[in-house]
Short mmCIF file of C-alpha atoms (C1' of nucleotides) in Angstrom, two decimals:
data_model
loop_
_atom_site.label_atom_id
_atom_site.label_comp_id
_atom_site.label_asym_id
_atom_site.label_seq_id
_atom_site.Cartn_x
_atom_site.Cartn_y
_atom_site.Cartn_z
CA UNK M 1 45.84 17.35 -21.55
CA UNK M 2 47.44 17.47 -18.40
CA UNK M 3 51.71 16.26 -18.55
CA UNK M 4 52.29 12.59 -16.07
CA UNK M 5 55.39 10.50 -16.07
CA UNK M 6 52.49 8.22 -18.07
CA UNK M 7 51.66 10.21 -20.35
CA UNK M 8 55.01 11.00 -21.19
CA UNK M 9 56.90 7.79 -21.49
CA UNK M 10 53.93 6.84 -23.42
CA UNK M 11 54.23 9.61 -26.33
CA UNK M 12 58.01 8.87 -26.11
CA UNK M 13 57.55 5.42 -27.07
CA UNK M 14 55.13 6.37 -29.83
CA UNK M 15 57.81 8.68 -31.27
CA UNK M 16 60.52 6.58 -31.23
CA UNK M 17 58.06 3.82 -32.73
CA UNK M 18 57.28 6.27 -35.86
CA UNK M 19 60.68 8.60 -36.10
CA UNK M 20 63.13 5.99 -35.12
CA UNK M 21 65.24 5.79 -31.60
CA UNK M 22 67.35 9.01 -32.98
CA UNK M 23 64.32 11.03 -33.75
CA UNK M 24 63.74 11.22 -29.72
CA UNK M 25 64.80 14.52 -28.30
CA UNK M 26 63.53 16.60 -25.41
CA UNK M 27 61.99 19.77 -27.63
CA UNK M 28 60.26 17.41 -30.37
CA UNK M 29 58.92 15.18 -27.97
CA UNK M 30 57.99 18.49 -26.16
CA UNK M 31 56.14 19.17 -29.55
CA UNK M 32 54.49 15.72 -29.55
CA UNK M 33 52.81 16.79 -26.11
CA UNK M 34 52.06 20.46 -26.44
CA UNK M 35 54.16 21.42 -24.64
CA UNK M 36 57.78 23.31 -24.48
CA UNK M 37 61.07 20.62 -24.18
CA UNK M 38 62.00 21.66 -21.08
CA UNK M 39 58.30 21.22 -19.49
CA UNK M 40 59.09 16.92 -19.13
CA UNK M 41 61.80 17.40 -16.78
CA UNK M 42 59.25 18.16 -14.25
CA UNK M 43 58.76 14.35 -14.21
CA UNK M 44 62.13 13.22 -15.51
CA UNK M 45 65.27 14.46 -14.15
CA UNK M 46 67.51 13.66 -17.76
CA UNK M 47 66.72 11.76 -20.56
CA UNK M 48 68.45 8.66 -19.23
CA UNK M 49 65.33 8.39 -16.58
CA UNK M 50 63.21 9.11 -19.51
CA UNK M 51 64.45 5.78 -21.75
CA UNK M 52 64.15 3.99 -18.43
CA UNK M 53 60.46 4.94 -18.60
CA UNK M 54 60.26 3.63 -22.02
CA UNK M 55 61.98 0.02 -20.81
CA UNK M 56 58.90 0.14 -18.30
CA UNK M 57 56.05 0.24 -20.39
CA UNK M 58 57.43 -1.52 -22.74
CA UNK M 59 58.14 -4.40 -20.34
CA UNK M 60 55.06 -4.17 -18.68
CA UNK M 61 53.52 -5.50 -22.05
CA UNK M 62 55.38 -8.71 -21.05
CA UNK M 63 52.46 -10.64 -19.05
CA UNK M 64 55.02 -13.04 -17.18
CA UNK M 65 52.19 -15.33 -15.83
CA UNK M 66 53.02 -17.53 -12.68
CA UNK M 67 55.02 -20.72 -12.48
CA UNK M 68 52.19 -23.84 -12.79
CA UNK M 69 52.78 -27.20 -13.52
CA UNK M 70 53.24 -27.01 -17.57
CA UNK M 71 55.90 -28.93 -19.02
CA UNK M 72 59.20 -25.99 -18.89
CA UNK M 73 59.86 -26.36 -22.65
CA UNK M 74 56.17 -25.12 -23.02
CA UNK M 75 56.90 -22.05 -21.04
CA UNK M 76 60.21 -21.56 -22.60
CA UNK M 77 59.20 -21.43 -25.43
CA UNK M 78 55.71 -18.97 -24.93
CA UNK M 79 57.74 -16.81 -23.12
CA UNK M 80 60.23 -16.56 -26.24
CA UNK M 81 57.82 -16.05 -28.20
CA UNK M 82 56.09 -13.51 -26.39
CA UNK M 83 59.66 -11.48 -25.89
CA UNK M 84 60.30 -11.68 -30.16
CA UNK M 85 56.75 -10.30 -30.46
CA UNK M 86 57.65 -7.43 -28.24
CA UNK M 87 60.49 -6.52 -29.89
CA UNK M 88 59.14 -6.71 -33.27
CA UNK M 89 56.04 -4.83 -32.74
CA UNK M 90 58.74 -2.04 -31.67
CA UNK M 91 61.99 -2.78 -33.79
CA UNK M 92 63.64 0.84 -33.58
CA UNK M 93 63.22 0.20 -29.71
CA UNK M 94 65.39 -3.25 -29.80
CA UNK M 95 68.82 -1.33 -28.52
CA UNK M 96 66.39 0.39 -25.64
CA UNK M 97 66.32 -3.64 -24.45
CA UNK M 98 69.04 -5.25 -25.83
CA UNK M 99 71.53 -3.45 -23.30
CA UNK M 100 69.20 -3.63 -20.29
CA UNK M 101 71.07 -2.50 -16.74
CA UNK M 102 69.87 -5.52 -14.44
CA UNK M 103 69.75 -2.50 -11.63
CA UNK M 104 66.76 -1.02 -13.85
CA UNK M 105 63.52 -2.29 -11.77
CA UNK M 106 61.36 -2.84 -14.36
CA UNK M 107 64.20 -5.12 -15.78
CA UNK M 108 64.86 -6.98 -12.77
CA UNK M 109 61.12 -7.83 -11.91
CA UNK M 110 61.03 -9.33 -15.62
CA UNK M 111 64.05 -11.19 -15.03
CA UNK M 112 62.96 -12.30 -11.35
CA UNK M 113 59.81 -13.69 -12.87
CA UNK M 114 61.43 -15.85 -15.14
CA UNK M 115 63.69 -17.16 -13.13
CA UNK M 116 60.70 -17.91 -10.56
CA UNK M 117 59.45 -19.88 -13.75
CA UNK M 118 62.40 -21.87 -14.36
CA UNK M 119 63.29 -23.00 -10.69
CA UNK M 120 59.40 -24.02 -10.49
CA UNK M 121 60.00 -26.08 -13.60
CA UNK M 122 63.20 -27.77 -11.44
CA UNK M 123 65.99 -25.48 -12.76
CA UNK M 124 68.73 -24.80 -9.76
CA UNK M 125 69.86 -21.21 -9.09
CA UNK M 126 72.78 -21.05 -11.42
CA UNK M 127 71.69 -23.29 -14.32
CA UNK M 128 67.98 -21.06 -13.94
CA UNK M 129 70.30 -17.93 -14.53
CA UNK M 130 72.86 -19.13 -17.14
CA UNK M 131 69.10 -20.56 -18.91
CA UNK M 132 67.85 -16.73 -18.77
CA UNK M 133 71.02 -14.93 -19.83
CA UNK M 134 71.26 -17.78 -22.89
CA UNK M 135 67.56 -17.40 -24.28
CA UNK M 136 67.40 -13.54 -23.76
CA UNK M 137 70.78 -13.33 -25.34
CA UNK M 138 69.49 -15.46 -28.45
CA UNK M 139 65.95 -13.26 -28.51
CA UNK M 140 67.28 -10.37 -28.31
CA UNK M 141 70.46 -11.09 -31.07
CA UNK M 142 67.68 -12.60 -33.47
CA UNK M 143 65.93 -9.67 -33.36
CA UNK M 144 68.50 -7.81 -34.18
CA UNK M 145 70.14 -9.77 -36.62
CA UNK M 146 66.60 -9.69 -38.23
CA UNK M 147 66.13 -5.53 -38.17
CA UNK M 148 69.75 -5.48 -39.66
CA UNK M 149 68.87 -8.09 -42.89
CA UNK M 150 65.55 -6.64 -43.04
CA UNK M 151 66.19 -4.35 -46.29
CA UNK M 152 67.27 -7.88 -48.03
CA UNK M 153 63.78 -8.82 -47.60
CA UNK M 154 61.40 -5.71 -48.17
CA UNK M 155 58.70 -5.70 -51.07
CA UNK M 156 60.43 -5.36 -54.38
CA UNK M 157 57.92 -7.30 -56.11
CA UNK M 158 60.15 -9.55 -57.75
CA UNK M 159 63.08 -7.41 -58.19
CA UNK M 160 66.17 -8.83 -56.70
CA UNK M 161 67.68 -6.52 -54.05
CA UNK M 162 69.62 -3.31 -55.45
CA UNK M 163 73.53 -4.58 -55.10
CA UNK M 164 75.89 -1.77 -55.59
CA UNK M 165 78.02 -3.28 -58.65
CA UNK M 166 81.19 -3.47 -56.81
CA UNK M 167 79.39 -5.42 -54.26
CA UNK M 168 81.26 -8.29 -52.17
CA UNK M 169 80.96 -11.67 -54.05
CA UNK M 170 80.08 -13.37 -50.47
CA UNK M 171 77.02 -10.74 -50.54
CA UNK M 172 75.77 -11.75 -53.89
CA UNK M 173 76.07 -15.34 -53.34
CA UNK M 174 73.92 -14.53 -49.55
CA UNK M 175 71.77 -11.76 -50.48
CA UNK M 176 69.31 -14.56 -52.12
CA UNK M 177 69.21 -16.50 -49.69
CA UNK M 178 68.63 -13.75 -47.20
CA UNK M 179 65.51 -12.71 -49.46
CA UNK M 180 63.89 -15.54 -49.16
CA UNK M 181 64.53 -16.69 -45.62
CA UNK M 182 61.30 -16.74 -43.27
CA UNK M 183 62.59 -15.16 -40.51
CA UNK M 184 60.24 -16.72 -38.13
CA UNK M 185 60.94 -20.31 -38.90
CA UNK M 186 64.93 -19.29 -38.32
CA UNK M 187 63.43 -18.44 -35.02
CA UNK M 188 61.84 -21.42 -34.35
CA UNK M 189 64.66 -23.23 -35.83
CA UNK M 190 67.34 -21.94 -33.24
CA UNK M 191 64.86 -22.10 -30.63
CA UNK M 192 64.29 -25.90 -30.72
CA UNK M 193 67.72 -26.42 -30.92
CA UNK M 194 68.41 -24.36 -27.73
CA UNK M 195 65.55 -26.35 -26.42
CA UNK M 196 66.93 -29.89 -27.69
CA UNK M 197 70.59 -28.61 -25.66
CA UNK M 198 68.83 -28.26 -22.59
CA UNK M 199 67.05 -30.95 -22.47
CA UNK M 200 69.90 -33.24 -22.13
CA UNK M 201 71.49 -30.94 -19.93
CA UNK M 202 74.17 -32.81 -17.68
CA UNK H 1 102.16 12.59 -38.66
CA UNK H 2 99.76 12.85 -41.37
CA UNK H 3 96.60 11.80 -41.76
CA UNK H 4 94.62 8.91 -43.41
CA UNK H 5 91.46 6.90 -43.26
CA UNK H 6 93.51 4.00 -41.20
CA UNK H 7 95.11 6.13 -38.81
CA UNK H 8 92.01 7.96 -38.03
CA UNK H 9 89.78 4.88 -37.76
CA UNK H 10 92.10 3.33 -35.30
CA UNK H 11 92.35 6.84 -33.57
CA UNK H 12 88.84 6.32 -33.12
CA UNK H 13 88.62 3.17 -32.46
CA UNK H 14 91.00 3.88 -29.54
CA UNK H 15 89.22 6.45 -28.32
CA UNK H 16 86.15 4.75 -28.32
CA UNK H 17 87.82 2.14 -26.33
CA UNK H 18 88.79 4.31 -23.71
CA UNK H 19 86.38 6.58 -23.68
CA UNK H 20 83.22 4.97 -24.94
CA UNK H 21 81.06 5.37 -27.61
CA UNK H 22 79.21 8.49 -26.33
CA UNK H 23 82.20 10.19 -26.20
CA UNK H 24 83.28 9.68 -30.00
CA UNK H 25 82.89 13.31 -31.40
CA UNK H 26 84.46 14.20 -34.90
CA UNK H 27 85.77 17.18 -33.03
CA UNK H 28 87.80 15.12 -30.11
CA UNK H 29 88.51 12.96 -32.28
CA UNK H 30 90.36 15.73 -34.26
CA UNK H 31 92.03 16.80 -31.25
CA UNK H 32 93.33 13.44 -30.57
CA UNK H 33 94.54 13.08 -33.95
CA UNK H 34 96.30 16.14 -33.47
CA UNK H 35 94.26 18.10 -36.16
CA UNK H 36 91.35 20.09 -36.50
CA UNK H 37 87.86 18.02 -36.44
CA UNK H 38 86.79 19.00 -39.88
CA UNK H 39 90.17 17.50 -41.11
CA UNK H 40 88.22 14.04 -40.89
CA UNK H 41 85.59 15.15 -44.08
CA UNK H 42 88.75 14.33 -46.40
CA UNK H 43 88.56 11.04 -45.60
CA UNK H 44 84.65 10.33 -44.76
CA UNK H 45 81.94 11.87 -46.38
CA UNK H 46 80.28 11.93 -42.46
CA UNK H 47 80.43 10.16 -39.37
CA UNK H 48 78.57 6.84 -39.82
CA UNK H 49 81.25 6.26 -42.93
CA UNK H 50 83.43 6.39 -40.19
CA UNK H 51 81.62 4.38 -38.00
CA UNK H 52 81.46 1.74 -40.74
CA UNK H 53 85.52 2.42 -40.96
CA UNK H 54 85.29 1.11 -37.43
CA UNK H 55 83.93 -1.67 -38.20
CA UNK H 56 85.63 -2.68 -40.68
CA UNK H 57 89.42 -3.05 -38.97
CA UNK H 58 87.27 -4.67 -36.09
CA UNK H 59 86.13 -7.56 -38.32
CA UNK H 60 89.18 -7.28 -39.82
CA UNK H 61 90.95 -8.80 -36.14
CA UNK H 62 88.70 -11.73 -37.07
CA UNK H 63 90.87 -14.28 -38.69
CA UNK H 64 88.30 -16.96 -40.28
CA UNK H 65 90.40 -19.89 -41.43
CA UNK H 66 89.85 -20.97 -44.79
CA UNK H 67 87.53 -24.72 -44.56
CA UNK H 68 89.13 -27.96 -43.82
CA UNK H 69 88.35 -31.26 -42.42
CA UNK H 70 88.30 -30.40 -39.00
CA UNK H 71 84.90 -31.85 -37.20
CA UNK H 72 82.29 -28.45 -37.27
CA UNK H 73 81.41 -28.83 -33.90
CA UNK H 74 85.17 -27.32 -33.17
CA UNK H 75 85.43 -24.95 -35.79
CA UNK H 76 82.02 -23.70 -34.46
CA UNK H 77 83.50 -23.28 -31.26
CA UNK H 78 86.42 -21.60 -32.60
CA UNK H 79 84.61 -19.16 -34.57
CA UNK H 80 82.43 -18.47 -31.55
CA UNK H 81 85.17 -18.48 -29.07
CA UNK H 82 87.03 -16.11 -31.14
CA UNK H 83 84.13 -13.28 -32.22
CA UNK H 84 83.53 -12.90 -28.38
CA UNK H 85 86.99 -12.59 -27.94
CA UNK H 86 86.68 -9.43 -30.15
CA UNK H 87 83.77 -8.57 -28.89
CA UNK H 88 84.84 -8.11 -25.51
CA UNK H 89 88.50 -6.83 -26.09
CA UNK H 90 86.07 -3.50 -26.91
CA UNK H 91 83.27 -3.52 -25.02
CA UNK H 92 82.17 0.10 -26.40
CA UNK H 93 82.36 -0.96 -29.25
CA UNK H 94 79.54 -3.82 -29.40
CA UNK H 95 76.75 -1.68 -30.14
CA UNK H 96 78.25 -0.85 -33.58
CA UNK H 97 78.60 -4.90 -33.75
CA UNK H 98 75.04 -6.10 -32.73
CA UNK H 99 73.36 -4.22 -35.61
CA UNK H 100 75.43 -5.15 -38.44
CA UNK H 101 74.18 -4.24 -41.56
CA UNK H 102 74.87 -7.39 -44.01
CA UNK H 103 75.31 -4.93 -47.12
CA UNK H 104 78.14 -3.33 -45.16
CA UNK H 105 80.97 -5.32 -47.45
CA UNK H 106 83.76 -5.92 -44.18
CA UNK H 107 80.39 -7.70 -42.79
CA UNK H 108 79.17 -9.47 -45.86
CA UNK H 109 82.74 -10.67 -46.52
CA UNK H 110 83.18 -12.01 -42.68
CA UNK H 111 79.84 -13.14 -43.05
CA UNK H 112 80.27 -14.95 -46.14
CA UNK H 113 83.88 -16.27 -44.77
CA UNK H 114 81.73 -18.35 -42.09
CA UNK H 115 79.32 -19.17 -44.73
CA UNK H 116 81.62 -21.25 -46.46
CA UNK H 117 82.96 -22.95 -43.36
CA UNK H 118 79.83 -24.15 -42.52
CA UNK H 119 78.86 -25.05 -45.66
CA UNK H 120 82.36 -27.18 -45.92
CA UNK H 121 81.29 -28.70 -42.66
CA UNK H 122 77.98 -30.19 -44.75
CA UNK H 123 75.09 -27.37 -43.70
CA UNK H 124 73.31 -26.94 -46.79
CA UNK H 125 72.44 -23.43 -47.57
CA UNK H 126 69.34 -22.51 -45.62
CA UNK H 127 70.76 -23.93 -42.46
CA UNK H 128 74.24 -22.37 -42.63
CA UNK H 129 72.55 -19.43 -43.21
CA UNK H 130 70.07 -20.21 -39.97
CA UNK H 131 73.15 -21.40 -38.10
CA UNK H 132 74.92 -18.00 -38.64
CA UNK H 133 72.22 -15.75 -37.45
CA UNK H 134 71.81 -18.08 -34.28
CA UNK H 135 75.46 -18.27 -33.14
CA UNK H 136 75.59 -14.25 -33.91
CA UNK H 137 72.71 -13.62 -32.71
CA UNK H 138 73.92 -15.67 -29.32
CA UNK H 139 77.62 -14.28 -29.30
CA UNK H 140 76.52 -11.15 -29.18
CA UNK H 141 73.76 -11.39 -26.72
CA UNK H 142 75.59 -13.04 -24.35
CA UNK H 143 78.17 -10.43 -24.69
CA UNK H 144 75.53 -7.16 -23.95
CA UNK H 145 74.37 -9.23 -21.24
CA UNK H 146 77.67 -9.78 -19.71
CA UNK H 147 78.51 -5.82 -20.15
CA UNK H 148 75.07 -4.89 -18.54
CA UNK H 149 75.43 -7.05 -15.87
CA UNK H 150 79.26 -6.47 -15.22
CA UNK H 151 78.72 -4.09 -12.72
CA UNK H 152 77.71 -6.60 -9.89
CA UNK H 153 81.00 -8.40 -10.40
CA UNK H 154 83.14 -5.70 -10.42
CA UNK H 155 85.57 -5.65 -7.81
CA UNK H 156 84.49 -4.70 -4.35
CA UNK H 157 86.87 -6.87 -2.10
CA UNK H 158 84.26 -8.89 -0.30
CA UNK H 159 81.28 -6.63 0.05
CA UNK H 160 78.66 -7.27 -2.20
CA UNK H 161 76.68 -4.87 -4.60
CA UNK H 162 75.22 -1.84 -2.61
CA UNK H 163 71.73 -2.00 -4.04
CA UNK H 164 69.19 0.80 -3.74
CA UNK H 165 67.72 0.84 -0.51
CA UNK H 166 63.76 -0.03 -1.95
CA UNK H 167 65.46 -2.16 -4.09
CA UNK H 168 63.36 -5.27 -6.27
CA UNK H 169 62.98 -8.04 -3.86
CA UNK H 170 63.44 -10.12 -7.23
CA UNK H 171 66.65 -8.49 -7.97
CA UNK H 172 68.10 -8.61 -3.92
CA UNK H 173 67.45 -12.27 -4.65
CA UNK H 174 69.10 -11.89 -7.99
CA UNK H 175 72.33 -9.84 -7.37
CA UNK H 176 74.68 -12.27 -5.64
CA UNK H 177 73.69 -15.02 -8.29
CA UNK H 178 75.39 -12.62 -10.66
CA UNK H 179 77.86 -11.65 -8.70
CA UNK H 180 79.30 -15.09 -8.73
CA UNK H 181 78.10 -15.83 -11.99
CA UNK H 182 81.44 -16.77 -13.72
CA UNK H 183 80.39 -15.50 -17.55
CA UNK H 184 83.07 -17.67 -19.24
CA UNK H 185 81.48 -20.40 -17.77
CA UNK H 186 78.40 -19.21 -18.71
CA UNK H 187 79.45 -18.56 -22.15
CA UNK H 188 80.07 -22.10 -21.92
CA UNK H 189 76.96 -23.42 -21.14
CA UNK H 190 74.94 -21.95 -24.11
CA UNK H 191 77.75 -22.74 -26.65
CA UNK H 192 77.52 -26.51 -25.27
CA UNK H 193 73.74 -26.29 -25.53
CA UNK H 194 73.31 -24.84 -28.92
CA UNK H 195 76.27 -27.63 -30.08
CA UNK H 196 74.49 -30.48 -28.97
CA UNK H 197 71.41 -28.65 -30.01
CA UNK H 198 72.63 -29.31 -34.00
CA UNK H 199 73.92 -32.07 -33.40
CA UNK H 200 70.33 -33.44 -33.01
CA UNK H 201 69.09 -31.61 -36.15
CA UNK H 202 66.87 -33.37 -38.22
"C1'" DA J 1 44.30 39.36 0.55
"C1'" DC J 2 48.71 37.06 0.64
"C1'" DC J 3 51.96 33.51 0.12
"C1'" DG J 4 53.60 28.68 -1.57
"C1'" DT J 5 53.62 25.98 -4.34
"C1'" DT J 6 53.02 23.65 -8.45
"C1'" DA J 7 53.58 22.96 -14.28
"C1'" DG J 8 55.21 25.32 -17.28
"C1'" DT J 9 58.36 28.74 -20.23
"C1'" DT J 10 62.22 32.13 -21.81
"C1'" DT J 11 66.64 32.86 -21.78
"C1'" DA J 12 71.65 30.18 -21.76
"C1'" DC J 13 75.09 27.78 -22.48
"C1'" DA J 14 78.31 24.06 -24.36
"C1'" DC J 15 78.35 20.57 -27.48
"C1'" DC J 16 76.95 18.07 -31.79
"C1'" DG J 17 76.99 17.18 -37.19
"C1'" DT J 18 78.22 19.15 -40.98
"C1'" DA J 19 77.81 22.80 -45.08
"C1'" DA J 20 80.67 26.56 -47.35
"C1'" DA J 21 84.61 29.47 -47.73
"C1'" DC J 22 88.61 30.33 -46.60
"C1'" DC J 23 94.10 29.86 -46.70
"C1'" DC J 24 98.40 28.43 -47.31
"C1'" DG J 25 102.31 24.67 -48.96
"C1'" DT J 26 103.68 22.04 -52.56
"C1'" DC J 27 104.17 21.31 -57.28
"C1'" DA J 28 103.37 20.89 -62.70
"C1'" DG J 29 103.86 23.98 -66.89
"C1'" DG J 30 105.32 27.47 -69.27
"C1'" DC W 1 111.98 31.42 -61.72
"C1'" DC W 2 106.93 32.17 -62.13
"C1'" DT W 3 102.27 31.12 -61.55
"C1'" DG W 4 98.39 28.83 -61.43
"C1'" DA W 5 95.95 24.70 -60.13
"C1'" DC W 6 94.80 21.44 -56.43
"C1'" DG W 7 94.86 18.88 -51.62
"C1'" DG W 8 94.78 18.83 -46.89
"C1'" DG W 9 93.83 21.51 -43.04
"C1'" DT W 10 91.70 25.83 -40.72
"C1'" DT W 11 87.95 29.01 -39.90
"C1'" DT W 12 83.25 30.04 -39.78
"C1'" DA W 13 78.91 29.10 -39.49
"C1'" DC W 14 73.57 27.03 -38.63
"C1'" DG W 15 70.36 24.40 -37.04
"C1'" DG W 16 70.08 21.02 -33.47
"C1'" DT W 17 70.95 18.77 -29.26
"C1'" DG W 18 70.97 18.51 -23.65
"C1'" DT W 19 69.78 20.51 -19.36
"C1'" DA W 20 70.85 24.52 -15.76
"C1'" DA W 21 68.41 28.38 -14.12
"C1'" DA W 22 65.36 32.24 -14.10
"C1'" DC W 23 61.70 33.33 -14.88
"C1'" DT W 24 55.69 33.29 -14.93
"C1'" DA W 25 51.49 32.57 -14.23
"C1'" DA W 26 47.75 30.00 -11.65
"C1'" DC W 27 45.79 27.54 -8.26
"C1'" DG W 28 44.67 25.61 -3.07
"C1'" DG W 29 45.08 27.27 2.21
"C1'" DT W 30 45.35 30.84 5.48
#
DNA sequence: ACCGTTAGTTTACACCGTAAACCCGTCAGG
DNA sequence: CCTGACGGGTTTACGGTGTAAACTAACGGT
């Protein structure tokens, strides 16, 4: 099959999803494409551009509906959930989305669409921006927290997490709580906190 | 000067602060230490351990006072500010702190200390954990947002951010707002939102 | 039939993490 | 004092990385 920007970026994303971000190298990607690594440089000037291409197709998965007259709380919740779902669908790519330079066109478009939503819901421009910062920060942060604590929740059929014998006493206290923590619920907890906080904004 | 774990980790952090995380390589670090790169392996088994060492001294900068009877809102705000200040003091190291595996001893200790604070303030264990997740997520997320949008705020003596001529229309609308955004204020905005949300928790 | 463009390959270079062998100064025991 | 072990640092080496440059093979238009 012929090469193309789209096919390269998609196989790259598949590779990252499968083997992690570290495993993405030009040569390995070339191998997955059935081609020599250097061929990719005909379509992307360097690896950074390739990563930007991945971000682009990731953000394309995120459909942001045009402004309507549904209450902003609802919109806010739905967007947060959609973004969260996107991140959890591609956990290995989270670092890519965590540091999104807004100068990237794909990012700018997504941010702009959300801003439009918030503006339509009655936020003035500065608060809309602050709200956007708050929510993306929260969603990304929580996704990172979640993958960071994932080992404690891994299926272990009843056995507790195998802590090293010299583990910090704080950690042995923390571990069981982490193990039984329902991430979805924790996310909802923080989301409620933020929405309630926004409702009472002055 | 003789080598030691502490000196190596500190020079590594200095190197990261100066030249960025990407620039940290065993050989360059060796050069900064006046020694051959391989010498570091006498003190750290591999690069991951070295990074963990950096995290350790970073978190050591964060002094978490023992529980007292000051209102939790105050404690919460102070801890958030302290963590934020730490992140901004070492912007290049943020990715290191963004994905903190709690199994790391230094991380566990810090998390445990904050949990103790929250517990003392009357949170039950599950909500304390959820609150910890919420706040660290928010603080880390906002720091990442901040460095990501930093170019728009860079000192440009009056000139607006030089957007490429084919920039996304959303971006050209966004850019001036970003430029005049006061990050400290935005942070405070979100922090208020979260504190108010926590106050009205059921 | 030729020529230019395009798509992909080959080769090369500097750098990376790290395993293994080595080299040398210090110190302990005979 | 000699010797031998050892710890800290060096050298060399290997496989992997991103990417610049030169090369090659196919194809479309004149």
